[in-house]
Coordinates of C-alpha atoms in Angstrom, one line a residue:
M1 CA 54.2 -76.0 -81.8
R2 CA 53.4 -77.1 -78.2
P3 CA 51.8 -74.3 -76.1
T4 CA 53.5 -73.2 -73.0
T5 CA 52.0 -73.9 -69.6
A6 CA 52.8 -70.4 -68.2
P7 CA 49.5 -68.8 -69.2
R8 CA 47.7 -71.8 -67.8
R9 CA 49.5 -71.5 -64.5
A10 CA 48.9 -67.7 -64.4
G11 CA 45.2 -68.2 -65.0
A12 CA 45.1 -70.8 -62.2
A13 CA 46.9 -68.4 -59.9
L14 CA 44.4 -65.5 -60.7
A15 CA 41.5 -67.8 -60.1
A16 CA 42.9 -68.9 -56.8
L17 CA 43.4 -65.2 -55.8
A18 CA 39.8 -64.4 -56.8
L19 CA 38.5 -67.2 -54.6
C20 CA 40.8 -66.0 -51.8
L21 CA 39.5 -62.5 -52.0
A22 CA 35.9 -63.7 -52.0
A23 CA 36.5 -65.7 -48.8
T24 CA 35.0 -64.1 -45.7
A25 CA 37.6 -61.9 -43.8
L26 CA 40.3 -63.2 -46.2
T27 CA 40.7 -66.2 -43.9
A28 CA 41.8 -68.4 -46.9
C29 CA 44.6 -65.9 -47.6
G30 CA 46.1 -66.2 -44.1
A31 CA 44.8 -62.8 -42.9
D32 CA 44.3 -62.4 -39.2
T33 CA 40.8 -62.9 -37.8
D34 CA 39.5 -60.9 -34.9
T35 CA 39.0 -63.5 -32.1
R36 CA 39.7 -61.3 -29.1
P37 CA 36.5 -60.6 -27.1
P38 CA 35.7 -57.2 -25.6
H39 CA 36.1 -56.6 -21.9
A40 CA 33.1 -57.4 -19.7
P41 CA 30.9 -54.4 -19.0
G42 CA 31.6 -52.7 -15.6
G43 CA 29.6 -50.8 -13.1
L44 CA 26.4 -52.8 -13.5
T45 CA 23.4 -51.8 -11.3
A46 CA 19.8 -52.9 -11.2
R47 CA 17.1 -50.8 -9.5
A48 CA 13.5 -51.8 -9.0
G49 CA 11.4 -49.1 -10.7
S50 CA 8.1 -50.6 -9.7
A51 CA 6.6 -54.0 -8.6
T52 CA 7.0 -55.3 -12.2
S53 CA 10.0 -53.5 -13.7
V54 CA 13.7 -53.1 -13.1
H55 CA 16.1 -50.5 -14.5
V56 CA 19.5 -52.0 -15.5
M57 CA 22.5 -49.7 -16.2
W58 CA 26.2 -50.2 -16.9
E59 CA 29.3 -48.3 -18.0
S60 CA 30.1 -47.6 -21.6
A61 CA 32.8 -49.9 -23.1
D62 CA 36.3 -48.6 -23.9
P63 CA 36.3 -47.4 -27.5
A64 CA 39.3 -49.6 -28.1
D65 CA 37.1 -52.7 -27.7
G66 CA 35.1 -51.9 -30.8
V67 CA 31.8 -52.8 -29.1
T68 CA 28.8 -52.7 -31.4
G69 CA 26.1 -53.9 -28.9
Y70 CA 25.1 -55.3 -25.6
Q71 CA 23.1 -58.3 -24.4
V72 CA 21.2 -58.2 -21.2
F73 CA 20.5 -61.5 -19.3
Q74 CA 18.0 -62.2 -16.6
S75 CA 19.2 -65.2 -14.6
G76 CA 21.2 -66.4 -17.6
R77 CA 18.3 -65.9 -20.1
L78 CA 18.7 -63.3 -22.8
V79 CA 16.0 -60.6 -22.4
R80 CA 17.3 -57.6 -24.4
E81 CA 19.7 -56.7 -27.2
L82 CA 20.9 -53.1 -27.5
P83 CA 23.2 -51.0 -29.7
A84 CA 26.5 -49.7 -28.4
D85 CA 25.2 -46.2 -27.6
K86 CA 22.6 -47.6 -25.1
T87 CA 23.8 -48.4 -21.6
M88 CA 20.6 -48.8 -19.8
V89 CA 17.2 -50.5 -20.2
D90 CA 14.0 -51.2 -18.4
V91 CA 13.2 -54.8 -18.0
T92 CA 9.4 -55.1 -17.6
G93 CA 6.8 -57.9 -17.1
L94 CA 8.4 -59.0 -13.8
T95 CA 6.7 -60.4 -10.7
A96 CA 6.3 -58.4 -7.5
Q97 CA 8.3 -59.3 -4.4
T98 CA 10.7 -61.5 -6.5
A99 CA 14.5 -61.6 -6.5
Y100 CA 16.3 -61.3 -9.8
A101 CA 19.9 -61.3 -11.1
F102 CA 21.0 -59.5 -14.2
T103 CA 24.2 -59.6 -16.2
V104 CA 25.4 -57.9 -19.4
R105 CA 27.7 -59.0 -22.2
A106 CA 29.4 -56.8 -24.8
R107 CA 29.6 -57.8 -28.5
D108 CA 31.9 -56.6 -31.2
A109 CA 31.6 -56.4 -35.0
A110 CA 33.2 -59.8 -35.4
G111 CA 30.6 -61.5 -33.2
N112 CA 33.0 -61.9 -30.2
R113 CA 31.2 -61.7 -26.9
S114 CA 32.7 -60.7 -23.6
A115 CA 32.4 -62.6 -20.4
P116 CA 29.3 -61.8 -18.4
S117 CA 29.5 -58.8 -16.1
T118 CA 29.3 -59.1 -12.4
A119 CA 25.7 -59.9 -11.6
A120 CA 23.5 -57.2 -10.1
Q121 CA 20.9 -58.5 -7.7
V122 CA 17.5 -56.8 -7.0
T123 CA 14.2 -57.6 -5.5
T124 CA 11.0 -56.1 -6.8
P125 CA 8.7 -54.4 -4.2
G126 CA 5.1 -55.5 -3.4
A127 CA 2.4 -54.3 -5.7
K128 CA 0.0 -51.6 -4.5
A129 CA -3.6 -52.0 -5.7
E130 CA -5.3 -49.0 -7.3
D131 CA -2.5 -46.5 -6.6
H132 CA -3.0 -43.6 -8.9
L133 CA -1.5 -40.9 -6.7
P134 CA 2.0 -39.8 -7.8
P135 CA 4.7 -38.9 -5.4
T136 CA 5.6 -35.3 -4.7
A137 CA 8.4 -33.7 -6.6
P138 CA 11.8 -33.7 -4.9
P139 CA 11.7 -30.3 -3.1
A140 CA 15.4 -29.3 -3.9
T141 CA 18.1 -30.3 -6.2
T142 CA 21.7 -29.2 -6.3
G143 CA 24.7 -30.2 -8.6
S144 CA 28.4 -29.7 -9.3
T145 CA 30.7 -30.7 -12.1
E146 CA 33.4 -33.3 -11.4
G147 CA 35.7 -32.8 -14.4
P148 CA 34.9 -32.6 -18.2
R149 CA 32.7 -35.7 -18.3
A150 CA 30.9 -36.1 -15.0
V151 CA 28.6 -34.2 -12.7
R152 CA 27.3 -34.9 -9.2
L153 CA 23.6 -34.3 -8.4
S154 CA 21.9 -34.3 -5.0
W155 CA 18.2 -34.0 -4.0
T156 CA 15.9 -34.0 -1.0
P157 CA 13.6 -36.9 -0.7
A158 CA 10.1 -36.9 -2.1
T159 CA 7.0 -38.3 -0.3
D160 CA 4.3 -40.8 -1.5
D161 CA 1.3 -42.4 0.1
T162 CA 2.7 -45.9 -0.7
G163 CA 6.4 -45.1 -0.7
V164 CA 8.9 -43.9 -3.3
T165 CA 10.7 -46.8 -5.1
A166 CA 13.1 -44.9 -7.4
Y167 CA 14.3 -41.5 -8.6
D168 CA 14.7 -40.8 -12.3
V169 CA 17.2 -38.2 -13.5
H170 CA 16.2 -36.5 -16.8
Q171 CA 18.3 -34.3 -19.0
G172 CA 16.6 -32.3 -21.7
G173 CA 13.4 -34.2 -21.1
I174 CA 15.0 -37.7 -21.5
R175 CA 15.6 -40.1 -18.6
I176 CA 19.3 -40.9 -18.4
H177 CA 19.7 -42.5 -15.0
T178 CA 17.6 -44.2 -12.2
A179 CA 18.6 -44.2 -8.6
G180 CA 17.2 -46.3 -5.7
A181 CA 14.6 -45.1 -3.2
A182 CA 17.2 -44.7 -0.4
E183 CA 19.6 -42.6 -2.6
T184 CA 19.6 -38.9 -2.5
S185 CA 22.6 -38.3 -4.8
T186 CA 24.3 -39.8 -7.8
T187 CA 27.3 -39.2 -10.2
L188 CA 26.5 -39.0 -13.9
T189 CA 29.4 -40.0 -16.2
G190 CA 29.9 -40.2 -19.9
L191 CA 29.1 -36.5 -20.5
Q192 CA 30.7 -34.2 -23.1
P193 CA 33.3 -31.6 -22.2
G194 CA 32.4 -27.9 -22.5
T195 CA 28.7 -28.7 -22.7
A196 CA 25.7 -27.1 -21.0
Y197 CA 23.2 -29.5 -19.4
S198 CA 19.9 -29.1 -17.6
F199 CA 19.0 -31.9 -15.1
T200 CA 15.7 -32.6 -13.3
V201 CA 14.8 -35.4 -10.8
R202 CA 11.4 -37.2 -10.6
A203 CA 10.3 -39.6 -7.9
R204 CA 8.5 -42.8 -8.8
D205 CA 6.4 -45.2 -6.8
G206 CA 5.7 -49.0 -7.0
S207 CA 2.8 -48.4 -9.4
D208 CA 5.0 -46.5 -11.8
N209 CA 3.4 -43.2 -11.0
S210 CA 5.9 -40.4 -11.6
S211 CA 6.1 -37.1 -9.8
P212 CA 6.5 -33.7 -11.5
D213 CA 10.0 -32.5 -12.2
G214 CA 12.0 -31.2 -9.2
P215 CA 13.9 -27.9 -9.6
V216 CA 16.1 -27.6 -12.7
V217 CA 19.9 -27.8 -12.2
A218 CA 21.9 -26.2 -15.0
L219 CA 25.5 -27.2 -15.2
T220 CA 28.2 -26.7 -17.8
T221 CA 31.1 -29.2 -17.9
P222 CA 34.5 -27.7 -18.2
D223 CA 36.4 -27.9 -21.4
D224 CA 38.9 -30.7 -22.0
P225 CA 42.1 -29.3 -23.7
A226 CA 42.4 -32.6 -25.5
Q227 CA 38.9 -32.2 -27.0
G228 CA 39.2 -28.6 -28.3
P229 CA 36.8 -25.7 -27.5
G230 CA 33.2 -26.3 -26.5
T231 CA 30.6 -26.3 -29.2
A232 CA 27.5 -25.2 -27.2
P233 CA 26.2 -21.6 -27.7
G234 CA 26.9 -19.7 -24.5
A235 CA 24.9 -17.5 -22.1
F236 CA 21.6 -18.5 -23.8
T237 CA 18.7 -16.2 -22.7
A238 CA 15.0 -16.1 -23.5
A239 CA 12.9 -13.0 -22.6
V240 CA 9.1 -13.1 -22.9
S241 CA 7.0 -10.3 -24.3
P242 CA 3.4 -10.4 -25.6
G243 CA 3.3 -12.5 -28.7
A244 CA 7.1 -13.0 -28.9
V245 CA 10.2 -14.4 -27.2
D246 CA 13.6 -12.6 -27.7
L247 CA 16.5 -15.0 -27.7
G248 CA 20.1 -14.2 -27.1
W249 CA 23.4 -16.2 -27.1
T250 CA 27.1 -16.1 -27.6
A251 CA 28.4 -18.0 -30.6
P252 CA 30.6 -21.0 -29.9
D253 CA 34.3 -20.8 -30.9
T254 CA 34.5 -23.2 -33.8
G255 CA 37.2 -21.5 -35.8
R256 CA 34.8 -20.0 -38.3
E257 CA 31.7 -17.7 -38.2
T258 CA 28.6 -19.6 -37.1
S259 CA 25.7 -18.7 -39.4
E260 CA 23.2 -21.5 -38.6
Y261 CA 21.5 -22.6 -35.4
Q262 CA 18.8 -25.1 -34.7
L263 CA 16.1 -24.2 -32.1
Y264 CA 14.3 -26.8 -30.0
V265 CA 11.0 -26.1 -28.1
N266 CA 9.9 -28.8 -25.7
D267 CA 12.5 -31.1 -27.1
Q268 CA 11.3 -30.8 -30.7
P269 CA 13.2 -29.0 -33.5
V270 CA 11.0 -26.0 -34.6
T271 CA 13.2 -23.9 -36.8
V272 CA 16.6 -23.3 -38.2
I273 CA 17.9 -19.7 -37.6
Q274 CA 20.2 -18.6 -40.5
F275 CA 22.2 -15.5 -40.8
G276 CA 23.1 -14.5 -44.4
A277 CA 26.5 -13.5 -45.8
G278 CA 27.6 -10.2 -44.2
A279 CA 24.9 -10.5 -41.4
V280 CA 26.5 -13.1 -39.2
P281 CA 26.7 -11.5 -35.7
K282 CA 30.1 -11.2 -34.1
G283 CA 30.0 -12.2 -30.4
R284 CA 26.4 -11.8 -29.2
A285 CA 23.6 -13.0 -31.4
S286 CA 19.8 -12.4 -31.1
Y287 CA 16.6 -13.6 -32.6
R288 CA 12.9 -12.8 -32.1
L289 CA 10.6 -15.8 -32.1
T290 CA 6.9 -15.2 -32.8
A291 CA 4.6 -17.0 -30.4
T292 CA 1.1 -17.7 -31.4
E293 CA 0.2 -20.2 -28.6
P294 CA -2.1 -19.0 -25.8
A295 CA -0.7 -17.1 -22.8
G296 CA 0.3 -19.4 -20.0
T297 CA 1.8 -22.0 -22.4
A298 CA 5.1 -23.4 -21.0
W299 CA 8.1 -23.7 -23.3
A300 CA 11.5 -25.3 -22.7
L301 CA 14.0 -23.8 -25.3
K302 CA 17.5 -24.8 -26.2
L303 CA 19.8 -24.1 -29.2
R304 CA 22.7 -25.7 -31.0
A305 CA 25.0 -24.5 -33.7
R306 CA 25.9 -26.0 -37.1
L307 CA 29.7 -26.8 -36.9
P308 CA 32.2 -26.3 -39.7
D309 CA 32.2 -30.0 -40.5
G310 CA 28.4 -29.9 -41.1
T311 CA 27.3 -31.6 -37.9
W312 CA 25.3 -30.1 -35.1
G313 CA 27.2 -29.1 -31.9
A314 CA 26.2 -29.4 -28.3
F315 CA 23.0 -27.8 -26.9
S316 CA 23.0 -24.6 -25.0
E317 CA 21.5 -24.5 -21.5
E318 CA 17.8 -25.1 -21.5
R319 CA 15.6 -22.1 -20.7
R320 CA 12.0 -22.6 -19.4
I321 CA 9.5 -19.8 -20.0
T322 CA 5.8 -19.1 -19.8
L323 CA 4.3 -17.2 -22.7
A324 CA 2.7 -13.8 -22.1
G325 CA -0.6 -12.6 -23.4

């Protein structure tokens, strides 16, 4: 009896399908391939931070572009590659009194690259020999919110024996923005709605000497109805007594009781505060933190809550204290 060809044909079809599934991105099966590049990054700026460094910043990509990283170019030469959550970088090792041009390109998961951004031009200042004296701190800083995702900061100019070259904006001890020497205000974007922030400004000179922090500006962005309620603990307070610090706050509205909080001191996590079943405070919460460090030690404290989905929420306002003896 002559065997039928149907099983042979079926086996061939299955083998072809297996090869098709193994092909990258299913291209052999006729599936669509992502060939559309992201949009070019916007809002590119370049500020000389010193005689040998430039701070480059740009706006975050639209989430719809699926950007996974950025490439920074100096006069067409690739000098830095960054993940998608980084939108600024210091380019170092430059030459004093030299003009530079920087561009940025976005890259997506398929390897598509955007067109280069508009170039940002900058000239580094002259080097100052043996300058070890930092600028003074900006004497005054003020701020206001500009919607759920932006704030406006202003400061009075600092002074320096060789001249201020830049102002660095810090949030929670981390630099998030650099402004030019002639600027006394800036708008910070990309913030989270319903979130408490603490901003400080430092001046910097051509030898990269940084001033102390200027006055702290505490701002809370308004809630965005499309984003739901804020996740930061509210009305955070820290009262100092000998050997202890008494903390107080209002629990965020997460839809459930909040029984776990993470406490940071000087930007480092130091403990997790947990309230057991039946002991979760309703409304106002409090906690006494034992302090064994010497009197006069400076602390910056902030708090965040564990959310119902298991992640940590936004930080409370930062409180700065000096321990008592």
